[in-house]
Coordinates of C-alpha atoms in Angstrom, one line a residue:
Chain A
M1 CA 151.9 136.8 67.8
T2 CA 152.2 134.3 70.6
N3 CA 149.2 132.2 71.5
A4 CA 147.1 133.8 74.2
P5 CA 146.4 131.1 76.9
I6 CA 142.7 130.4 77.3
S7 CA 141.6 129.1 80.7
I8 CA 138.1 127.8 81.2
D9 CA 137.7 127.3 84.9
S10 CA 134.8 125.1 86.1
I11 CA 132.1 126.8 84.0
R12 CA 128.5 125.7 84.1
Y13 CA 125.6 127.4 82.3
E14 CA 121.9 126.9 82.9
I15 CA 118.7 128.7 81.9
G16 CA 115.7 128.4 84.1
G17 CA 117.0 125.3 85.9
T18 CA 117.8 123.6 82.6
S19 CA 121.5 122.8 82.2
I20 CA 122.9 123.9 78.8
L21 CA 126.6 123.3 79.7
N22 CA 127.6 121.0 82.5
T23 CA 130.7 121.8 84.6
M24 CA 133.8 121.9 82.4
S25 CA 137.3 123.0 82.7
L26 CA 139.8 123.4 79.8
D27 CA 143.2 124.9 79.3
I28 CA 143.8 125.8 75.7
T29 CA 147.3 126.8 74.4
E30 CA 147.0 125.4 70.8
H31 CA 146.9 127.6 67.7
R32 CA 143.9 126.1 65.9
I33 CA 141.1 124.4 67.9
A34 CA 137.8 123.0 66.7
I35 CA 134.8 122.6 68.9
I36 CA 132.5 120.0 67.3
G37 CA 129.1 118.6 68.2
R38 CA 125.6 118.2 67.0
N39 CA 123.0 121.0 66.8
G40 CA 121.9 121.9 70.3
S41 CA 125.0 120.4 71.9
G42 CA 126.0 123.7 73.6
K43 CA 128.8 124.7 71.1
S44 CA 127.4 128.2 70.5
T45 CA 126.7 128.8 74.2
L46 CA 130.3 127.9 74.9
A47 CA 131.4 130.3 72.1
R48 CA 129.4 133.2 73.8
I49 CA 130.8 132.4 77.2
L50 CA 134.4 132.3 75.7
C51 CA 133.9 135.8 74.4
G52 CA 132.4 137.1 77.6
L53 CA 129.0 137.8 76.0
I54 CA 127.0 135.8 78.6
Q55 CA 127.8 135.2 82.2
P56 CA 128.3 131.5 83.1
T57 CA 126.1 130.3 86.0
Q58 CA 129.3 129.2 87.6
G59 CA 133.0 129.6 86.9
R60 CA 135.0 131.9 84.7
V61 CA 136.9 132.2 81.4
N62 CA 140.3 134.0 81.3
I63 CA 142.0 134.9 78.1
D64 CA 145.5 136.2 78.4
Q65 CA 144.8 136.5 82.2
I66 CA 141.8 138.7 81.6
D67 CA 138.3 137.6 82.9
V68 CA 136.4 138.1 79.6
Y69 CA 133.0 138.6 81.2
R70 CA 134.0 141.0 84.1
D71 CA 136.6 143.1 82.3
R72 CA 134.8 143.9 79.1
K73 CA 137.1 146.8 78.2
A74 CA 140.2 144.6 78.1
A75 CA 138.3 141.6 76.7
I76 CA 137.2 143.3 73.4
S77 CA 140.9 143.8 72.4
R78 CA 141.7 140.2 73.2
V79 CA 138.9 138.1 71.8
G80 CA 136.7 138.6 68.7
I81 CA 133.8 136.6 67.4
L82 CA 132.4 136.0 63.9
F83 CA 128.8 134.9 64.0
Q84 CA 127.0 132.6 61.6
N85 CA 124.8 135.4 60.1
P86 CA 126.7 138.6 59.1
D87 CA 123.4 140.5 59.0
H88 CA 123.2 140.0 62.8
Q89 CA 126.7 141.4 63.2
I90 CA 126.6 144.4 60.8
I91 CA 125.2 147.5 62.4
F92 CA 126.3 150.3 60.0
P93 CA 125.2 150.9 56.4
T94 CA 128.7 151.3 55.0
V95 CA 131.9 149.2 55.2
G96 CA 134.0 152.0 56.6
E97 CA 131.5 152.8 59.4
E98 CA 131.1 149.2 60.3
M99 CA 134.8 148.7 60.6
A100 CA 135.2 151.9 62.6
F101 CA 132.7 151.1 65.2
G102 CA 134.8 148.6 67.3
L103 CA 137.9 150.8 67.0
R104 CA 135.9 153.8 68.4
Q105 CA 134.9 151.7 71.3
L106 CA 138.6 151.0 72.0
G107 CA 138.9 154.8 72.4
Q108 CA 140.8 155.6 69.2
S109 CA 140.5 159.1 67.8
K110 CA 138.4 159.7 64.7
A111 CA 141.4 160.3 62.5
D112 CA 143.3 157.2 63.8
V113 CA 140.2 155.1 63.2
E114 CA 139.9 156.3 59.6
N115 CA 143.6 155.5 59.0
H116 CA 143.4 152.2 60.6
V117 CA 140.3 151.2 58.6
H118 CA 141.9 152.2 55.3
Q119 CA 145.1 150.3 56.3
M120 CA 143.0 147.2 57.0
L121 CA 141.1 147.4 53.7
R122 CA 144.4 147.7 51.8
Q123 CA 145.8 144.7 53.7
F124 CA 142.8 142.6 52.5
G125 CA 143.0 143.9 49.0
K126 CA 139.8 146.0 49.2
P127 CA 141.0 149.6 49.2
D128 CA 137.9 150.9 47.5
W129 CA 135.4 149.4 49.9
Y130 CA 135.5 152.2 52.5
D131 CA 132.3 153.9 51.2
R132 CA 130.7 150.7 49.8
A133 CA 127.1 150.3 51.0
I134 CA 126.7 146.9 52.8
V135 CA 123.5 146.4 50.8
T136 CA 125.6 146.0 47.6
L137 CA 127.7 143.2 49.1
S138 CA 127.1 139.5 48.8
Q139 CA 126.7 137.3 51.9
G140 CA 130.4 136.1 51.6
Q141 CA 131.6 139.7 51.2
R142 CA 129.6 140.7 54.3
Q143 CA 131.2 138.0 56.2
L144 CA 134.6 139.3 55.1
V145 CA 133.6 142.8 56.3
C146 CA 132.7 141.2 59.7
L147 CA 136.1 139.5 59.7
M148 CA 138.0 142.7 58.9
A149 CA 136.0 144.6 61.5
V150 CA 136.9 142.1 64.2
L151 CA 140.6 141.8 63.2
A152 CA 140.9 145.6 63.1
M153 CA 140.5 145.5 66.9
G154 CA 143.6 143.3 67.1
P155 CA 142.3 140.3 69.1
K156 CA 144.6 137.6 70.1
V157 CA 141.8 135.0 69.9
L158 CA 139.2 134.7 67.2
V159 CA 136.1 132.6 67.8
L160 CA 134.3 131.4 64.6
D161 CA 130.7 130.4 65.3
E162 CA 130.0 128.5 62.1
P163 CA 130.5 131.6 59.8
F164 CA 130.7 129.3 56.7
S165 CA 127.1 128.0 57.1
G166 CA 125.1 128.8 54.0
L167 CA 128.1 130.0 52.0
D168 CA 128.9 128.3 48.7
I169 CA 132.2 126.4 48.2
P170 CA 134.2 129.1 46.4
T171 CA 133.2 131.7 49.0
T172 CA 134.1 129.3 51.9
R173 CA 137.4 128.6 50.2
T174 CA 138.2 132.3 49.8
L175 CA 137.3 133.1 53.4
S176 CA 139.4 130.2 54.6
A177 CA 142.3 131.6 52.6
Y178 CA 142.0 134.8 54.6
L179 CA 141.7 133.0 57.9
D180 CA 144.4 130.3 57.5
P181 CA 147.5 132.5 57.7
L182 CA 146.2 134.6 60.6
P183 CA 148.5 134.6 63.6
Q184 CA 145.6 134.6 66.0
T185 CA 144.5 131.6 68.1
I186 CA 141.3 130.4 66.3
L187 CA 138.5 128.5 68.0
H188 CA 136.3 127.1 65.2
I189 CA 132.8 126.1 66.3
T190 CA 131.6 123.6 63.7
H191 CA 130.0 120.4 62.9
D192 CA 132.0 119.9 59.8
P193 CA 134.6 117.2 60.3
K194 CA 136.7 118.4 57.4
I195 CA 137.4 121.7 59.2
A196 CA 138.1 119.8 62.5
L197 CA 140.7 117.7 60.7
T198 CA 142.8 120.8 59.9
C199 CA 143.1 121.8 63.6
D200 CA 145.7 121.1 66.3
R201 CA 143.1 120.0 68.8
V202 CA 139.5 119.0 68.7
I203 CA 137.0 119.2 71.5
W204 CA 133.7 117.2 71.0
I205 CA 130.7 118.3 73.0
E206 CA 127.3 116.7 73.3
T207 CA 124.4 117.8 75.5
G208 CA 126.7 120.3 77.3
T209 CA 129.3 117.7 78.2
I210 CA 132.8 117.1 76.7
V211 CA 132.7 113.7 75.1
Q212 CA 136.3 113.6 73.8
D213 CA 139.2 116.0 73.7
G214 CA 142.4 115.3 71.8
T215 CA 144.0 115.3 68.4
P216 CA 141.9 115.3 65.2
N217 CA 143.1 111.8 64.3
D218 CA 141.6 110.5 67.6
V219 CA 138.5 112.6 67.9
V220 CA 137.2 113.0 64.4
P221 CA 136.8 109.3 63.5
A222 CA 135.0 108.7 66.8
F223 CA 132.7 111.7 66.1
L224 CA 132.0 110.5 62.6
N225 CA 131.2 107.0 63.8
A226 CA 128.8 108.4 66.4
M227 CA 127.1 110.7 63.8
N228 CA 126.7 107.9 61.3
T229 CA 124.9 105.7 63.8
A230 CA 122.8 108.5 65.2
V231 CA 119.5 108.8 63.2
D232 CA 117.1 110.7 65.5
L233 CA 115.8 114.1 64.5
Chain B
M1 CA 118.8 145.5 54.4
L2 CA 119.9 149.1 55.3
S3 CA 118.0 150.4 52.3
L4 CA 117.6 153.9 53.8
T5 CA 121.2 154.7 53.0
H6 CA 121.9 155.9 49.5
P7 CA 125.0 154.1 48.1
R8 CA 126.0 157.1 45.8
K9 CA 127.6 160.1 47.4
T10 CA 125.6 163.4 46.8
P11 CA 126.6 167.0 47.7
L12 CA 124.3 166.6 50.7
H13 CA 126.6 163.8 52.1
S14 CA 129.3 166.4 52.8
V15 CA 127.0 168.7 54.9
P16 CA 127.7 168.1 58.6
A17 CA 125.1 165.8 60.3
S18 CA 124.5 168.5 63.0
Y19 CA 123.4 171.1 60.4
K20 CA 121.1 168.6 58.6
L21 CA 119.5 167.4 61.8
L22 CA 119.0 171.0 63.1
F23 CA 117.5 172.0 59.8
L24 CA 115.2 169.0 59.9
C25 CA 114.0 169.9 63.4
V26 CA 113.3 173.5 62.4
A27 CA 111.6 172.5 59.1
A28 CA 109.4 169.8 60.6
T29 CA 108.3 172.2 63.4
A30 CA 107.5 174.9 60.9
M31 CA 105.5 172.5 58.8
F32 CA 103.1 172.2 61.7
A33 CA 102.3 175.9 61.4
I34 CA 101.0 175.5 57.8
S35 CA 97.3 175.7 57.6
T36 CA 96.5 176.4 53.9
A37 CA 96.6 173.8 51.1
P38 CA 98.6 175.9 48.5
V39 CA 101.4 176.5 51.1
A40 CA 101.4 172.8 52.1
I41 CA 101.6 171.6 48.5
S42 CA 104.4 174.2 47.7
V43 CA 106.5 172.8 50.6
L44 CA 105.9 169.3 49.4
L45 CA 107.0 170.3 45.9
V46 CA 110.1 171.9 47.3
V47 CA 111.1 168.7 49.1
M48 CA 110.4 166.7 45.9
A49 CA 112.5 169.2 43.9
A50 CA 115.4 168.7 46.4
Y51 CA 115.3 164.9 45.7
L52 CA 115.3 165.5 42.0
M53 CA 118.1 167.9 42.2
L54 CA 120.2 165.2 43.8
G55 CA 119.5 162.8 41.0
W56 CA 116.8 160.5 39.7
D57 CA 118.2 157.5 41.6
V58 CA 117.9 159.5 44.9
A59 CA 114.3 160.4 44.0
K60 CA 113.4 156.8 43.2
R61 CA 114.9 155.6 46.4
G62 CA 113.1 158.3 48.4
A63 CA 109.7 157.4 46.8
S64 CA 110.4 153.8 47.6
A65 CA 111.2 154.6 51.3
S66 CA 107.9 156.5 51.6
R67 CA 105.8 153.6 50.4
G68 CA 104.8 152.7 54.0
L69 CA 103.0 156.0 54.3
W70 CA 100.4 155.3 51.6
P71 CA 98.0 153.4 53.9
F72 CA 98.0 156.5 56.3
V73 CA 97.5 158.9 53.4
A74 CA 94.5 156.7 52.2
V75 CA 93.0 156.8 55.7
I76 CA 93.4 160.6 56.0
A77 CA 92.0 161.1 52.5
I78 CA 88.9 158.9 53.1
W79 CA 88.2 160.5 56.4
H80 CA 88.4 164.0 55.1
A81 CA 86.4 163.2 52.0
H82 CA 83.8 161.7 54.2
S83 CA 83.7 164.8 56.5
G84 CA 83.9 167.2 53.5
D85 CA 86.9 169.0 54.9
Y86 CA 89.0 168.7 51.7
E87 CA 91.5 171.5 52.5
Q88 CA 92.4 170.2 55.9
G89 CA 92.9 166.7 54.3
I90 CA 95.2 168.1 51.7
V91 CA 97.2 170.1 54.3
I92 CA 97.6 167.1 56.7
T93 CA 98.6 164.8 53.8
A94 CA 101.1 167.2 52.2
R95 CA 102.6 168.0 55.6
L96 CA 103.0 164.3 56.5
L97 CA 104.6 163.5 53.1
A98 CA 106.9 166.5 53.2
A99 CA 108.1 165.9 56.8
V100 CA 108.7 162.1 56.3
S101 CA 110.4 162.6 52.9
L102 CA 112.7 165.3 54.3
S103 CA 113.6 163.0 57.2
N104 CA 114.3 160.2 54.7
L105 CA 116.5 162.5 52.7
V106 CA 118.6 163.4 55.8
T107 CA 118.8 159.7 56.7
M108 CA 119.8 158.7 53.2
T109 CA 122.6 161.3 53.0
T110 CA 124.1 161.0 56.6
R111 CA 126.6 158.5 57.8
L112 CA 125.1 156.6 60.7
Q113 CA 128.2 157.1 62.8
D114 CA 128.0 160.9 62.3
M115 CA 124.4 160.7 63.4
I116 CA 125.4 158.8 66.5
D117 CA 128.1 161.3 67.3
C118 CA 125.7 164.2 66.9
L119 CA 123.0 162.6 69.1
S120 CA 125.6 161.6 71.7
T121 CA 126.6 165.3 72.0
V122 CA 122.9 166.5 72.2
A123 CA 122.1 163.8 74.8
R124 CA 125.2 164.6 77.0
P125 CA 123.3 166.5 79.7
L126 CA 121.3 163.3 80.4
R127 CA 124.4 161.9 82.0
H128 CA 123.6 164.0 85.1
V129 CA 120.4 162.0 85.6
G130 CA 122.1 158.6 85.2
I131 CA 121.2 158.0 81.5
S132 CA 124.1 157.1 79.2
P133 CA 124.0 159.3 76.1
K134 CA 125.9 156.6 74.2
S135 CA 123.1 154.1 74.8
I136 CA 120.5 156.5 73.6
A137 CA 122.5 157.3 70.5
I138 CA 123.1 153.6 69.7
A139 CA 119.4 152.8 70.3
I140 CA 118.3 155.5 67.9
A141 CA 120.9 154.3 65.3
L142 CA 119.6 150.8 65.7
V143 CA 116.1 151.9 65.0
V144 CA 117.2 153.6 61.8
R145 CA 119.2 150.5 60.9
F146 CA 116.6 147.9 61.6
I147 CA 113.3 149.4 60.2
P148 CA 114.1 148.3 56.7
E149 CA 115.2 144.9 58.0
F150 CA 111.9 144.6 60.0
L151 CA 109.8 145.5 57.0
D152 CA 111.7 143.0 54.9
R153 CA 111.1 140.3 57.5
A154 CA 107.4 141.1 57.6
E155 CA 107.2 140.7 53.8
R156 CA 109.0 137.4 53.9
L157 CA 106.7 136.1 56.7
S158 CA 103.7 137.3 54.7
L159 CA 104.9 135.4 51.6
A160 CA 105.6 132.3 53.7
Y161 CA 102.0 132.5 55.0
R162 CA 100.5 133.0 51.6
A163 CA 102.5 130.1 50.1
R164 CA 100.6 127.7 52.4
S165 CA 97.2 129.5 52.6
G166 CA 94.6 130.9 50.3
R167 CA 94.2 134.0 52.5
R168 CA 96.3 137.1 53.0
A169 CA 98.5 137.0 56.1
S170 CA 97.5 140.5 57.5
W171 CA 97.5 140.6 61.3
R172 CA 98.2 136.9 61.6
I173 CA 102.0 137.4 61.1
I174 CA 102.2 140.0 63.9
L175 CA 103.1 137.5 66.7
P176 CA 105.7 135.5 64.7
L177 CA 107.1 138.9 63.5
V178 CA 107.5 140.0 67.1
F179 CA 109.2 136.8 68.2
S180 CA 111.6 136.8 65.3
A181 CA 112.4 140.5 66.0
L182 CA 113.2 139.5 69.6
D183 CA 115.4 136.7 68.3
D184 CA 117.3 139.2 66.1
A185 CA 117.5 141.7 68.9
E186 CA 119.4 139.1 71.1
A187 CA 121.8 138.3 68.2
V188 CA 122.5 142.0 67.6
A189 CA 122.9 142.7 71.3
N190 CA 125.6 140.0 71.4
A191 CA 127.3 141.4 68.3
L192 CA 127.3 144.9 69.9
R193 CA 128.6 143.6 73.2
A194 CA 131.4 141.6 71.4
R195 CA 132.8 144.9 70.1
G196 CA 132.2 147.0 73.3
G197 CA 129.1 148.7 72.1
I198 CA 126.9 148.2 75.1
E199 CA 127.7 147.3 78.6
R200 CA 125.4 146.2 81.4

């Protein structure tokens, strides 16, 4: 899978006259990108705009030459998002139904969807999960269901909006092991410098503005330095 | 979460959703015609027997899902005891318990996607008046999905209140509950939109 170019063209986002994201433009062609920043820096808002979930006050985001907000039908097969809390993402009571939902929205037939879901479960080593009730799964397993449901739709870009928050170390490691070999372009929204260090490019955002954009070796030490001196709550 | 769905497959799971929903509509309507206590109690016993036939685990889960009804049952019982109309009280209570328990049984044994498909088909004529049948079906599915979540949230808020207060939370958690539900609604709407579920 070749990297899908992401073009962020002069986007700005404000709510009720308050600026959440100041005008920014970015061209992203790297394979692994981290977007770092403090709480409330605008990272999650940027993630939602990147996926076309909210309309920027100004500008546009194109992924693979598709305007992700205006062309939703094409966008859902190009970009997927994994949210922080899987319980906000899971709609259906069983794993099979949850994974089938997005595929049905892509217009696949019921039989094709069922085959596709079984194939995906086998690929992730969970062939017996089709009828598993979500209620019986741990938080990490639910996050894996969300990941499988998003990947089943075949996106070229995956946005991770801090999906590891609140997960223990072994669960985080296991999920990372699933994510690392994926051919998709991954944009990881995080405030964990360790994750940022593994990426090809790091974009640091504070109060809706890009502070620094470059390689992990350049951006992460500067970010850590700023975080160590910042003490306000 | 999602506690209405029964994790173990029962023979009722293989009955098409359309048959179960049609039967539920007919049965619930027929229950309204019941006016004598022996008939109302018999119907309730039949529903309870249906649960038991599917297994003890199903019956236990059904009883747990009906817990929310008990305050209403208590109000009806007290009112009719006060007015002296015992038979009417028994009829209303038995009808209510039977209808809700039957609905829970259908919900517990039907895949949500099958229910959405069925409701989309039924709501198809609404397309002519500009209402999307898909939106209605998803809205109903979300209600089914989030009622247990909402009750769970209310319980957690109530515990959080009691942890820092000597009094019971009661109505005091209503406003925070509404705000947190709106917060959740926004998150779920984003998740739906991310996978093409709803479009503006």
